[in-house]
Amino acid sequence: MSAARSFPPGFDWGAATAAYQIEGAVDEDGRTPSIWDTYAHTPGRTVGGDTGDVAADHYHRVDADVALMRELGLHSYRFSISWSRITPQVDAERLGPVNPAGLAFYARLVDTLLAAGITPVVTLYHWDLPQALEDAGGWTSRATSYRFAEYAAVVAAELGDRVGLFTTLNEPWCSAFLGYAAGVHAPGRTDPAAALAAVHHLNLAHGLAARAIRERVPSARIAVSLNLAWVVPETGSAADRDAARRVDGLQNRLFLQPMLTGGYPADVVADTADITDWSFVRSGDEELALVPPDVLGVNYYTPTHVRHWTRERPRETADGHGDGTGSPWIACDDVEFPRPVGPLTDMGWGIDARGLAEVVRRIDREHPGLEMVVTENGAAFPDEPGSDGTVADPERVAYLRGHLAALADVIAEGAPVRGYYVWSLLDNFEWAWGYAKRFGVVHVDYATQVRTPKDSARFYAGVVRTNSLTLDTGDAA
Ligand code: GBH
């Protein structure tokens, strides 16, 4: 576990954030509401009624935050763009005028990063759909995919001379299943058929946007970030393996197949036949969605253990998996998610670094040559500054160390993983959990907006500096 490892020369080290989680400034410079403004402002939806209205106030702190990244020695910074800032008047029929002030914010961020020697990596969609599009059906509507491609083209045209890598979507599984089936993310719907329509329109959006970006900026590289699951059946029984097949189908194959090889997995289509007839998939859509990315973004946090539920006792569900109505796991009535054993993060998620290596191995096996970047990996712990002002977060250091060791090993086996982005640079608005959960390597005191690098930030800076994990790389420096 703690043996030394080194990473390949030129390995890309970064940190990631998302617009609604850090920016604040929700009604400045022409921005209109997104589904996350609406959701967070709906009573009962987020812990403590927290919203992203102020968040980490990054919108007003670009210079200081980029200086922080520079101190950490980051090569790259992955951030997302708030669509509602770029085309605030978008509706189902048209994209509407481009908002120069919105574009200018991101242009300035990009220029500030470049001046600091940090490579900007753009995510076009990290869950904050303009509310007017949701009012017209959101991701259940095909028009949303087309408007998204038009928005992507606008951003690419503006930033394509300075940004080399555009990520279309972050974790479309969350958008579709947490947003439209479980209802624990915006827009808060609990309609399994709507979730499957959303899956398709997100896949379509990826393909249409990737084409639109390449047309505007031929040199652009395209990524998509998927929260791929390492699905582990509890036993080798046929019933447990069938549970694993269903979960793998919903979380992994519903996105991998349409983007990488084309079409939808026949078993998932059959399993969901009672929910939808899939008529939202039109002739020609298979070709439209099939745009293999230049880089597959892998987001990994926790393993997914599954077993067949025998109904002899109440069903176990890991936190966030819901149960019955409001579950993201549609057509999985016989599946349960055993409670994780061993150490947990503050989210209640199990810790198992083997999963990161296993998802990478699986992609490498099924899609040889496809380049990967770990676009998110990290953990929440309830860190607070000590009396000396430092923030000790030994659990996060151990989490990162373990996952980086597993990653180094799978790279040494030959998997083409080109970079790693820690989630997250800053403590931030953890969606329905509000500010109750802290994922940053940098602590944020929300009352003062003071940033304090945690011990994990020093650990990570040491890894970046040496391009390796050594026994004592910067731990608790
Ligand atoms: C990412 O999503 C997001 O991209 C990011 O915005 C977010 O802040 C970050 O991770 C931390 O949450 O139900 O216990 O088995 C992560 C999506 C979906 C990962 C649910 C863990 C299962 C946990 N997550 N998943 S559990």
Coordinates of C-alpha atoms and ligand atoms in Angstrom, one line a residue:
M1 CA 0.0 0.0 0.0
S2 CA 2.6 2.5 1.0
A3 CA 5.4 1.4 -1.3
A4 CA 6.9 4.1 -3.6
R5 CA 5.4 4.5 -7.1
S6 CA 6.3 6.8 -9.9
F7 CA 4.1 8.1 -12.7
P8 CA 5.0 8.4 -16.4
P9 CA 6.9 11.5 -17.6
G10 CA 4.5 14.2 -18.6
F11 CA 1.6 12.9 -16.4
D12 CA -1.0 15.6 -16.1
W13 CA -1.8 16.5 -12.5
G14 CA -4.8 18.7 -11.8
A15 CA -7.8 19.6 -9.6
A16 CA -11.5 19.8 -10.5
T17 CA -14.5 22.0 -9.5
A18 CA -17.9 22.7 -10.9
A19 CA -19.6 26.1 -11.5
Y20 CA -22.6 25.8 -9.3
Q21 CA -20.6 24.3 -6.5
I22 CA -18.1 27.2 -6.2
E23 CA -19.0 30.3 -8.1
G24 CA -21.9 32.0 -6.3
A25 CA -22.9 35.3 -8.0
V26 CA -26.0 33.6 -9.3
D27 CA -27.7 36.7 -10.5
E28 CA -24.7 38.8 -11.6
D29 CA -23.8 39.9 -15.1
G30 CA -26.9 38.6 -16.7
R31 CA -27.0 35.0 -15.4
T32 CA -30.5 33.5 -15.3
P33 CA -31.6 30.6 -13.0
S34 CA -30.6 27.0 -13.6
I35 CA -32.4 23.9 -12.3
W36 CA -30.0 23.9 -9.3
D37 CA -31.0 27.4 -8.3
T38 CA -34.6 26.3 -8.4
Y39 CA -34.0 23.0 -6.6
A40 CA -31.8 24.4 -3.9
H41 CA -34.3 27.2 -3.2
T42 CA -37.2 24.7 -2.9
P43 CA -37.7 24.0 0.8
G44 CA -36.7 20.5 2.0
R45 CA -34.4 19.7 -1.0
T46 CA -31.0 20.4 0.5
V47 CA -29.5 19.9 3.9
G48 CA -30.1 23.0 6.0
G49 CA -31.7 24.7 3.0
D50 CA -28.2 25.5 1.7
T51 CA -28.0 27.0 -1.8
G52 CA -25.2 27.9 -4.2
D53 CA -26.1 31.7 -4.0
V54 CA -22.6 32.5 -2.6
A55 CA -20.9 29.1 -2.4
A56 CA -17.1 29.7 -2.3
D57 CA -17.5 33.1 -4.0
H58 CA -15.1 31.9 -6.7
Y59 CA -16.8 34.3 -9.2
H60 CA -15.1 37.2 -7.3
R61 CA -11.9 35.4 -6.4
V62 CA -10.5 34.1 -9.6
D63 CA -7.0 35.7 -9.1
A64 CA -6.6 34.4 -5.5
D65 CA -7.9 30.9 -6.4
V66 CA -5.6 30.6 -9.4
A67 CA -2.7 31.8 -7.2
L68 CA -3.6 28.9 -4.9
M69 CA -3.5 26.4 -7.7
R70 CA -0.1 27.8 -8.7
E71 CA 1.2 27.3 -5.1
L72 CA 0.0 23.6 -5.3
G73 CA 2.0 23.3 -8.6
L74 CA -1.1 22.1 -10.5
H75 CA -0.5 21.5 -14.2
S76 CA -4.2 21.7 -15.1
Y77 CA -7.5 22.9 -13.8
R78 CA -10.8 21.4 -14.7
F79 CA -13.8 23.7 -14.2
S80 CA -17.3 23.8 -15.6
I81 CA -19.1 26.6 -17.4
S82 CA -22.5 27.8 -16.3
W83 CA -24.7 27.6 -19.4
S84 CA -27.0 30.2 -17.9
R85 CA -24.3 32.8 -18.0
I86 CA -23.5 32.2 -21.7
T87 CA -27.0 32.2 -23.2
P88 CA -29.3 33.4 -20.4
Q89 CA -32.4 33.6 -22.7
V90 CA -32.2 30.1 -24.1
D91 CA -35.5 28.3 -24.6
A92 CA -36.6 25.1 -26.3
E93 CA -36.8 26.8 -29.7
R94 CA -33.7 28.9 -29.8
L95 CA -30.3 29.4 -28.1
G96 CA -30.9 33.2 -27.8
P97 CA -28.3 35.9 -27.8
V98 CA -24.8 35.3 -26.3
N99 CA -24.2 37.2 -23.1
P100 CA -20.7 38.9 -23.5
A101 CA -20.3 39.4 -19.7
G102 CA -20.8 35.7 -19.1
L103 CA -18.3 34.7 -21.7
A104 CA -15.9 37.3 -20.4
F105 CA -15.8 35.7 -17.0
Y106 CA -14.6 32.4 -18.4
A107 CA -12.3 34.1 -20.9
R108 CA -10.6 35.9 -18.0
L109 CA -10.4 32.7 -16.0
V110 CA -8.7 31.0 -18.9
D111 CA -6.3 33.9 -19.4
T112 CA -5.5 34.0 -15.7
L113 CA -4.8 30.2 -15.7
L114 CA -2.6 30.4 -18.8
A115 CA -0.6 33.3 -17.4
A116 CA 0.0 31.1 -14.3
G117 CA 1.2 28.3 -16.5
I118 CA -1.9 26.2 -15.8
T119 CA -3.8 24.4 -18.6
P120 CA -7.6 25.0 -18.6
V121 CA -9.8 22.0 -19.1
V122 CA -13.5 22.9 -19.7
T123 CA -16.5 20.9 -18.8
L124 CA -19.6 22.2 -20.7
Y125 CA -22.2 20.6 -18.5
H126 CA -22.0 19.8 -14.8
W127 CA -25.7 19.5 -14.0
D128 CA -26.9 23.1 -14.1
L129 CA -29.4 23.2 -17.0
P130 CA -31.0 26.6 -17.7
Q131 CA -34.4 26.5 -16.0
A132 CA -36.2 27.6 -19.1
L133 CA -35.1 24.4 -20.8
E134 CA -36.4 22.4 -17.9
D135 CA -39.7 24.2 -18.1
A136 CA -39.9 22.8 -21.7
G137 CA -39.1 19.2 -20.6
G138 CA -35.4 19.4 -19.7
W139 CA -33.4 16.3 -20.7
T140 CA -36.6 14.5 -21.5
S141 CA -36.9 16.7 -24.5
R142 CA -34.9 16.2 -27.6
A143 CA -34.7 20.0 -28.2
T144 CA -32.4 20.2 -25.1
S145 CA -29.7 18.1 -27.0
Y146 CA -29.8 20.5 -29.9
R147 CA -29.6 23.6 -27.8
F148 CA -26.7 22.1 -25.9
A149 CA -24.8 21.5 -29.1
E150 CA -25.3 25.2 -30.1
Y151 CA -24.2 26.4 -26.7
A152 CA -21.1 24.1 -27.0
A153 CA -20.2 25.6 -30.3
V154 CA -20.4 29.2 -28.9
V155 CA -18.0 28.3 -26.1
A156 CA -15.7 26.5 -28.4
A157 CA -15.6 29.4 -30.8
E158 CA -14.8 31.8 -28.0
L159 CA -12.3 29.7 -26.1
G160 CA -11.0 27.2 -28.6
D161 CA -7.8 29.2 -29.3
R162 CA -6.8 28.8 -25.7
V163 CA -8.5 25.6 -24.5
G164 CA -7.4 22.3 -26.0
L165 CA -9.8 19.9 -24.2
F166 CA -13.6 20.2 -24.0
T167 CA -15.6 17.8 -21.9
T168 CA -19.2 17.6 -23.1
L169 CA -20.9 16.1 -20.0
N170 CA -20.0 15.4 -16.4
E171 CA -21.6 12.2 -15.1
P172 CA -24.7 11.9 -17.3
W173 CA -25.8 9.0 -15.0
C174 CA -26.3 11.5 -12.2
S175 CA -28.2 14.0 -14.5
A176 CA -30.6 11.3 -15.7
F177 CA -31.1 9.0 -12.7
L178 CA -30.5 11.2 -9.7
G179 CA -32.3 14.1 -11.4
Y180 CA -35.3 12.4 -13.1
A181 CA -35.7 9.0 -11.2
A182 CA -34.4 9.4 -7.6
G183 CA -35.3 13.1 -7.4
V184 CA -32.4 13.8 -5.1
H185 CA -30.8 16.1 -7.6
A186 CA -32.3 18.8 -9.7
P187 CA -34.9 18.9 -11.3
G188 CA -36.2 16.5 -8.5
R189 CA -38.4 14.3 -10.6
T190 CA -39.2 10.7 -9.8
D191 CA -40.3 9.3 -13.1
P192 CA -38.3 6.3 -14.4
A193 CA -39.5 6.7 -18.0
A194 CA -38.4 10.3 -17.9
A195 CA -34.9 9.2 -16.6
L196 CA -34.5 6.8 -19.6
A197 CA -35.5 9.6 -22.0
A198 CA -32.9 11.8 -20.3
V199 CA -30.3 9.1 -20.8
H200 CA -30.9 9.1 -24.5
H201 CA -31.0 12.9 -24.9
L202 CA -27.8 13.2 -22.9
N203 CA -26.0 10.7 -25.1
L204 CA -27.4 12.6 -28.1
A205 CA -26.2 15.9 -26.6
H206 CA -22.7 14.4 -26.3
G207 CA -22.5 13.4 -29.9
L208 CA -24.1 16.6 -31.3
A209 CA -21.9 18.8 -29.2
A210 CA -18.7 16.9 -29.9
R211 CA -19.3 17.3 -33.6
A212 CA -20.2 21.0 -33.2
I213 CA -17.0 21.6 -31.3
R214 CA -14.8 19.8 -33.8
E215 CA -16.4 21.7 -36.7
R216 CA -15.6 25.1 -35.0
V217 CA -12.2 24.1 -33.6
P218 CA -10.6 21.2 -35.6
S219 CA -7.7 21.0 -33.2
A220 CA -10.0 20.6 -30.1
R221 CA -9.9 17.4 -28.2
I222 CA -13.1 16.0 -26.8
A223 CA -13.7 14.3 -23.5
V224 CA -16.7 13.0 -21.6
S225 CA -16.6 12.2 -17.8
L226 CA -18.5 9.2 -16.7
N227 CA -19.0 8.0 -13.1
L228 CA -18.1 4.4 -13.9
A229 CA -19.0 1.8 -11.3
W230 CA -16.9 -1.1 -10.2
V231 CA -19.8 -3.5 -9.7
V232 CA -19.0 -6.4 -7.4
P233 CA -21.5 -9.2 -6.9
E234 CA -21.5 -10.5 -3.3
T235 CA -21.2 -14.1 -4.4
G236 CA -20.7 -15.9 -7.7
S237 CA -24.3 -17.1 -7.6
A238 CA -26.3 -16.6 -10.8
A239 CA -28.7 -14.3 -9.0
D240 CA -26.0 -12.1 -7.6
R241 CA -24.3 -11.9 -11.0
D242 CA -27.6 -11.0 -12.6
A243 CA -27.9 -8.1 -10.1
A244 CA -24.5 -7.0 -11.1
R245 CA -25.4 -7.1 -14.8
R246 CA -28.4 -4.9 -14.2
V247 CA -26.5 -2.3 -12.2
D248 CA -23.6 -2.4 -14.7
G249 CA -26.1 -1.9 -17.5
L250 CA -27.6 1.2 -15.9
Q251 CA -24.5 3.0 -14.7
N252 CA -21.8 1.9 -17.2
R253 CA -23.1 0.4 -20.4
L254 CA -26.0 2.8 -21.0
F255 CA -23.4 5.5 -21.7
L256 CA -20.3 3.6 -22.8
Q257 CA -22.1 1.7 -25.6
P258 CA -23.9 4.6 -27.4
M259 CA -20.8 6.8 -27.3
L260 CA -18.1 4.2 -28.0
T261 CA -19.7 1.4 -30.1
G262 CA -23.2 2.5 -30.9
G263 CA -26.7 1.6 -29.8
Y264 CA -28.2 0.6 -26.5
P265 CA -27.5 -2.6 -24.5
A266 CA -30.3 -5.0 -25.5
D267 CA -30.5 -6.5 -22.0
V268 CA -31.2 -3.0 -20.5
V269 CA -33.8 -2.2 -23.2
A270 CA -35.5 -5.5 -22.4
D271 CA -35.4 -5.1 -18.7
T272 CA -37.0 -1.7 -18.9
A273 CA -39.7 -2.6 -21.5
D274 CA -42.4 -2.2 -18.9
I275 CA -41.2 1.4 -18.2
T276 CA -40.7 2.7 -21.7
D277 CA -40.8 1.5 -25.3
W278 CA -37.7 3.6 -26.1
S279 CA -39.5 5.4 -28.9
F280 CA -37.5 8.5 -28.0
V281 CA -34.6 6.8 -29.9
R282 CA -35.2 7.8 -33.5
S283 CA -33.7 6.4 -36.7
G284 CA -30.3 7.9 -37.2
D285 CA -29.8 8.6 -33.5
E286 CA -27.4 5.8 -33.1
E287 CA -25.0 7.5 -35.5
L288 CA -25.5 10.9 -33.9
A289 CA -24.6 9.7 -30.4
L290 CA -21.7 7.6 -31.5
V291 CA -18.8 10.0 -31.1
P292 CA -15.9 8.3 -29.3
P293 CA -14.2 10.9 -27.2
D294 CA -10.4 11.5 -27.6
V295 CA -10.2 11.1 -23.8
L296 CA -12.5 9.2 -21.5
G297 CA -12.8 10.9 -18.2
V298 CA -13.2 8.5 -15.3
N299 CA -14.7 9.7 -12.1
Y300 CA -14.4 7.2 -9.3
Y301 CA -15.1 7.4 -5.6
T302 CA -16.4 4.2 -4.1
P303 CA -17.1 0.5 -5.0
T304 CA -20.6 -0.7 -5.8
H305 CA -21.4 -4.0 -4.1
V306 CA -24.6 -5.7 -5.1
R307 CA -26.6 -8.8 -4.4
H308 CA -29.9 -10.4 -5.2
W309 CA -32.6 -9.3 -2.7
T310 CA -34.5 -12.3 -1.5
R311 CA -37.3 -10.3 0.1
E312 CA -36.9 -12.3 3.3
R313 CA -35.8 -9.2 5.2
P314 CA -35.9 -5.4 4.6
R315 CA -33.8 -4.4 1.7
E316 CA -30.4 -2.9 2.4
T317 CA -29.5 0.2 0.5
A318 CA -26.3 2.1 0.5
D319 CA -26.8 5.8 1.2
G320 CA -28.0 7.6 -1.9
H321 CA -29.4 4.5 -3.6
G322 CA -32.9 5.1 -2.3
D323 CA -35.5 2.4 -2.1
G324 CA -38.6 1.8 -4.1
T325 CA -40.0 5.1 -5.4
G326 CA -37.2 7.7 -5.7
S327 CA -34.6 5.1 -6.5
P328 CA -32.2 5.7 -9.3
W329 CA -32.1 1.9 -9.8
I330 CA -35.0 1.3 -12.1
A331 CA -35.9 -2.2 -13.1
C332 CA -33.8 -3.4 -10.2
D333 CA -36.5 -4.6 -7.8
D334 CA -34.6 -7.7 -6.8
V335 CA -31.3 -5.9 -6.3
E336 CA -29.9 -4.7 -3.0
F337 CA -26.8 -2.7 -2.1
P338 CA -25.3 -4.2 1.0
R339 CA -24.1 -1.6 3.5
P340 CA -20.4 -1.0 3.0
V341 CA -18.0 -2.6 5.6
G342 CA -14.8 -1.1 6.8
P343 CA -13.9 2.6 6.9
L344 CA -16.3 5.0 5.4
T345 CA -16.0 8.6 4.2
D346 CA -18.2 11.3 5.6
M347 CA -20.7 10.5 2.8
G348 CA -21.0 7.0 4.2
W349 CA -19.2 5.7 1.1
G350 CA -16.9 2.7 1.4
I351 CA -13.3 3.1 0.6
D352 CA -11.7 0.6 -1.9
A353 CA -9.0 1.8 -4.2
R354 CA -9.1 -1.4 -6.2
G355 CA -12.2 -0.1 -7.9
L356 CA -10.3 2.7 -9.6
A357 CA -7.9 0.2 -11.0
E358 CA -10.7 -2.1 -12.0
V359 CA -12.7 0.4 -14.0
V360 CA -9.5 1.5 -15.8
R361 CA -8.6 -2.1 -16.6
R362 CA -12.1 -2.8 -17.8
I363 CA -12.1 0.2 -20.2
D364 CA -8.6 -0.8 -21.4
R365 CA -9.7 -4.3 -22.1
E366 CA -13.0 -3.4 -23.8
H367 CA -11.7 -0.4 -25.7
P368 CA -7.9 -0.9 -26.2
G369 CA -6.1 2.3 -27.0
L370 CA -8.8 4.7 -25.6
E371 CA -6.9 7.3 -23.6
M372 CA -8.2 8.0 -20.1
V373 CA -7.9 10.7 -17.5
V374 CA -9.1 10.3 -13.9
T375 CA -11.2 13.5 -14.0
E376 CA -12.5 13.1 -10.4
N377 CA -11.4 11.2 -7.3
G378 CA -11.5 12.3 -3.7
A379 CA -13.3 12.0 -0.4
A380 CA -15.3 14.0 2.1
F381 CA -14.2 14.3 5.7
P382 CA -15.4 16.8 8.3
D383 CA -12.2 18.8 8.4
E384 CA -11.9 21.9 10.5
P385 CA -8.8 24.0 11.3
G386 CA -7.0 23.2 14.5
S387 CA -5.9 25.7 17.1
D388 CA -2.7 26.4 15.1
G389 CA -4.8 27.2 12.0
T390 CA -3.7 24.2 10.0
V391 CA -6.2 21.6 8.8
A392 CA -5.1 18.0 9.5
D393 CA -6.9 15.5 7.2
P394 CA -5.0 12.3 7.5
E395 CA -8.0 10.2 6.2
R396 CA -8.0 12.2 3.0
V397 CA -4.2 11.8 2.6
A398 CA -4.6 8.0 3.1
Y399 CA -7.5 7.9 0.6
L400 CA -5.6 9.8 -2.0
R401 CA -2.4 7.8 -1.4
G402 CA -4.2 4.5 -1.7
H403 CA -6.0 5.5 -4.9
L404 CA -2.9 6.9 -6.5
A405 CA -1.0 3.8 -5.7
A406 CA -3.7 1.7 -7.4
L407 CA -3.6 4.0 -10.4
A408 CA 0.2 3.9 -10.7
D409 CA -0.1 0.1 -10.7
V410 CA -2.6 -0.1 -13.5
I411 CA -0.6 2.4 -15.5
A412 CA 2.5 0.3 -15.0
E413 CA 0.4 -2.6 -16.5
G414 CA 0.1 -0.5 -19.6
A415 CA -3.3 1.3 -19.3
P416 CA -3.2 4.6 -21.1
V417 CA -4.2 6.9 -18.2
R418 CA -2.7 10.4 -18.9
G419 CA -3.7 12.4 -15.9
Y420 CA -5.4 12.7 -12.5
Y421 CA -7.6 15.5 -11.2
V422 CA -8.4 15.5 -7.5
W423 CA -12.0 16.3 -6.5
S424 CA -11.9 18.9 -5.3
L425 CA -9.7 22.0 -5.2
L426 CA -12.0 23.7 -2.7
D427 CA -14.6 22.7 -0.1
N428 CA -17.9 23.5 -1.9
F429 CA -21.6 23.1 -2.3
E430 CA -22.0 19.4 -2.2
W431 CA -25.4 19.4 -4.0
A432 CA -28.2 18.1 -1.8
W433 CA -25.8 17.9 1.1
G434 CA -25.1 21.6 0.9
Y435 CA -22.0 22.7 2.8
A436 CA -22.3 19.8 5.3
K437 CA -19.7 17.8 3.3
R438 CA -16.2 18.9 2.6
F439 CA -14.3 17.4 -0.4
G440 CA -11.6 20.1 -0.8
V441 CA -7.9 19.8 -0.4
V442 CA -8.3 23.4 0.5
H443 CA -10.5 24.3 3.4
V444 CA -13.1 27.1 2.9
D445 CA -14.4 29.0 5.9
Y446 CA -17.7 30.1 4.4
A447 CA -18.2 33.0 6.9
T448 CA -15.0 34.7 5.8
Q449 CA -14.2 32.9 2.5
V450 CA -10.7 32.3 3.9
R451 CA -9.0 29.4 2.1
T452 CA -6.6 27.2 4.1
P453 CA -4.7 24.4 2.3
K454 CA -5.2 21.2 4.2
D455 CA -2.5 18.7 4.9
S456 CA -3.8 16.8 1.8
A457 CA -3.0 19.8 -0.3
R458 CA 0.6 19.6 0.8
F459 CA 0.6 15.9 0.2
Y460 CA -0.8 16.4 -3.2
A461 CA 1.6 19.2 -4.1
G462 CA 4.4 16.8 -3.2
V463 CA 3.1 14.1 -5.5
V464 CA 2.8 16.7 -8.3
R465 CA 6.3 18.0 -7.7
T466 CA 8.0 14.6 -7.7
N467 CA 5.6 12.9 -10.1
S468 CA 5.6 10.1 -7.6
L469 CA 4.4 8.6 -4.4
T470 CA 7.2 8.1 -1.9
L471 CA 6.9 6.9 1.6
D472 CA 6.9 10.3 3.0
T473 CA 5.9 12.6 0.1
G474 CA 4.8 15.7 1.9
D475 CA 2.5 13.8 4.4
A476 CA 1.4 16.1 7.1
A477 CA 4.3 18.4 6.1
Ligands
GBH1 C1 -19.3 13.7 -8.3 O1 -20.5 12.9 -8.2 C2 -19.7 15.0 -8.9 O2 -19.2 15.1 -10.2 C3 -19.3 16.2 -8.1 O3 -19.9 17.3 -8.5 C4 -19.5 15.9 -6.6 O4 -19.3 17.0 -5.8 C5 -18.6 14.8 -6.2 O5 -18.7 13.7 -7.0 C6 -18.8 14.3 -4.8 O6 -20.1 13.8 -4.6 O7 -24.9 5.5 -2.9 O8 -23.3 5.3 -1.2 O9 -23.2 3.9 -3.1 C7 -20.4 11.7 -7.6 C8 -21.6 10.8 -7.8 C9 -23.0 9.1 -7.2 C10 -20.7 9.0 -6.5 C11 -23.4 8.1 -6.2 C12 -21.1 7.9 -5.5 C13 -22.7 6.2 -5.0 C14 -22.5 6.3 -3.5 N1 -21.8 9.8 -6.9 N2 -22.3 7.3 -5.8 S1 -23.5 5.2 -2.6

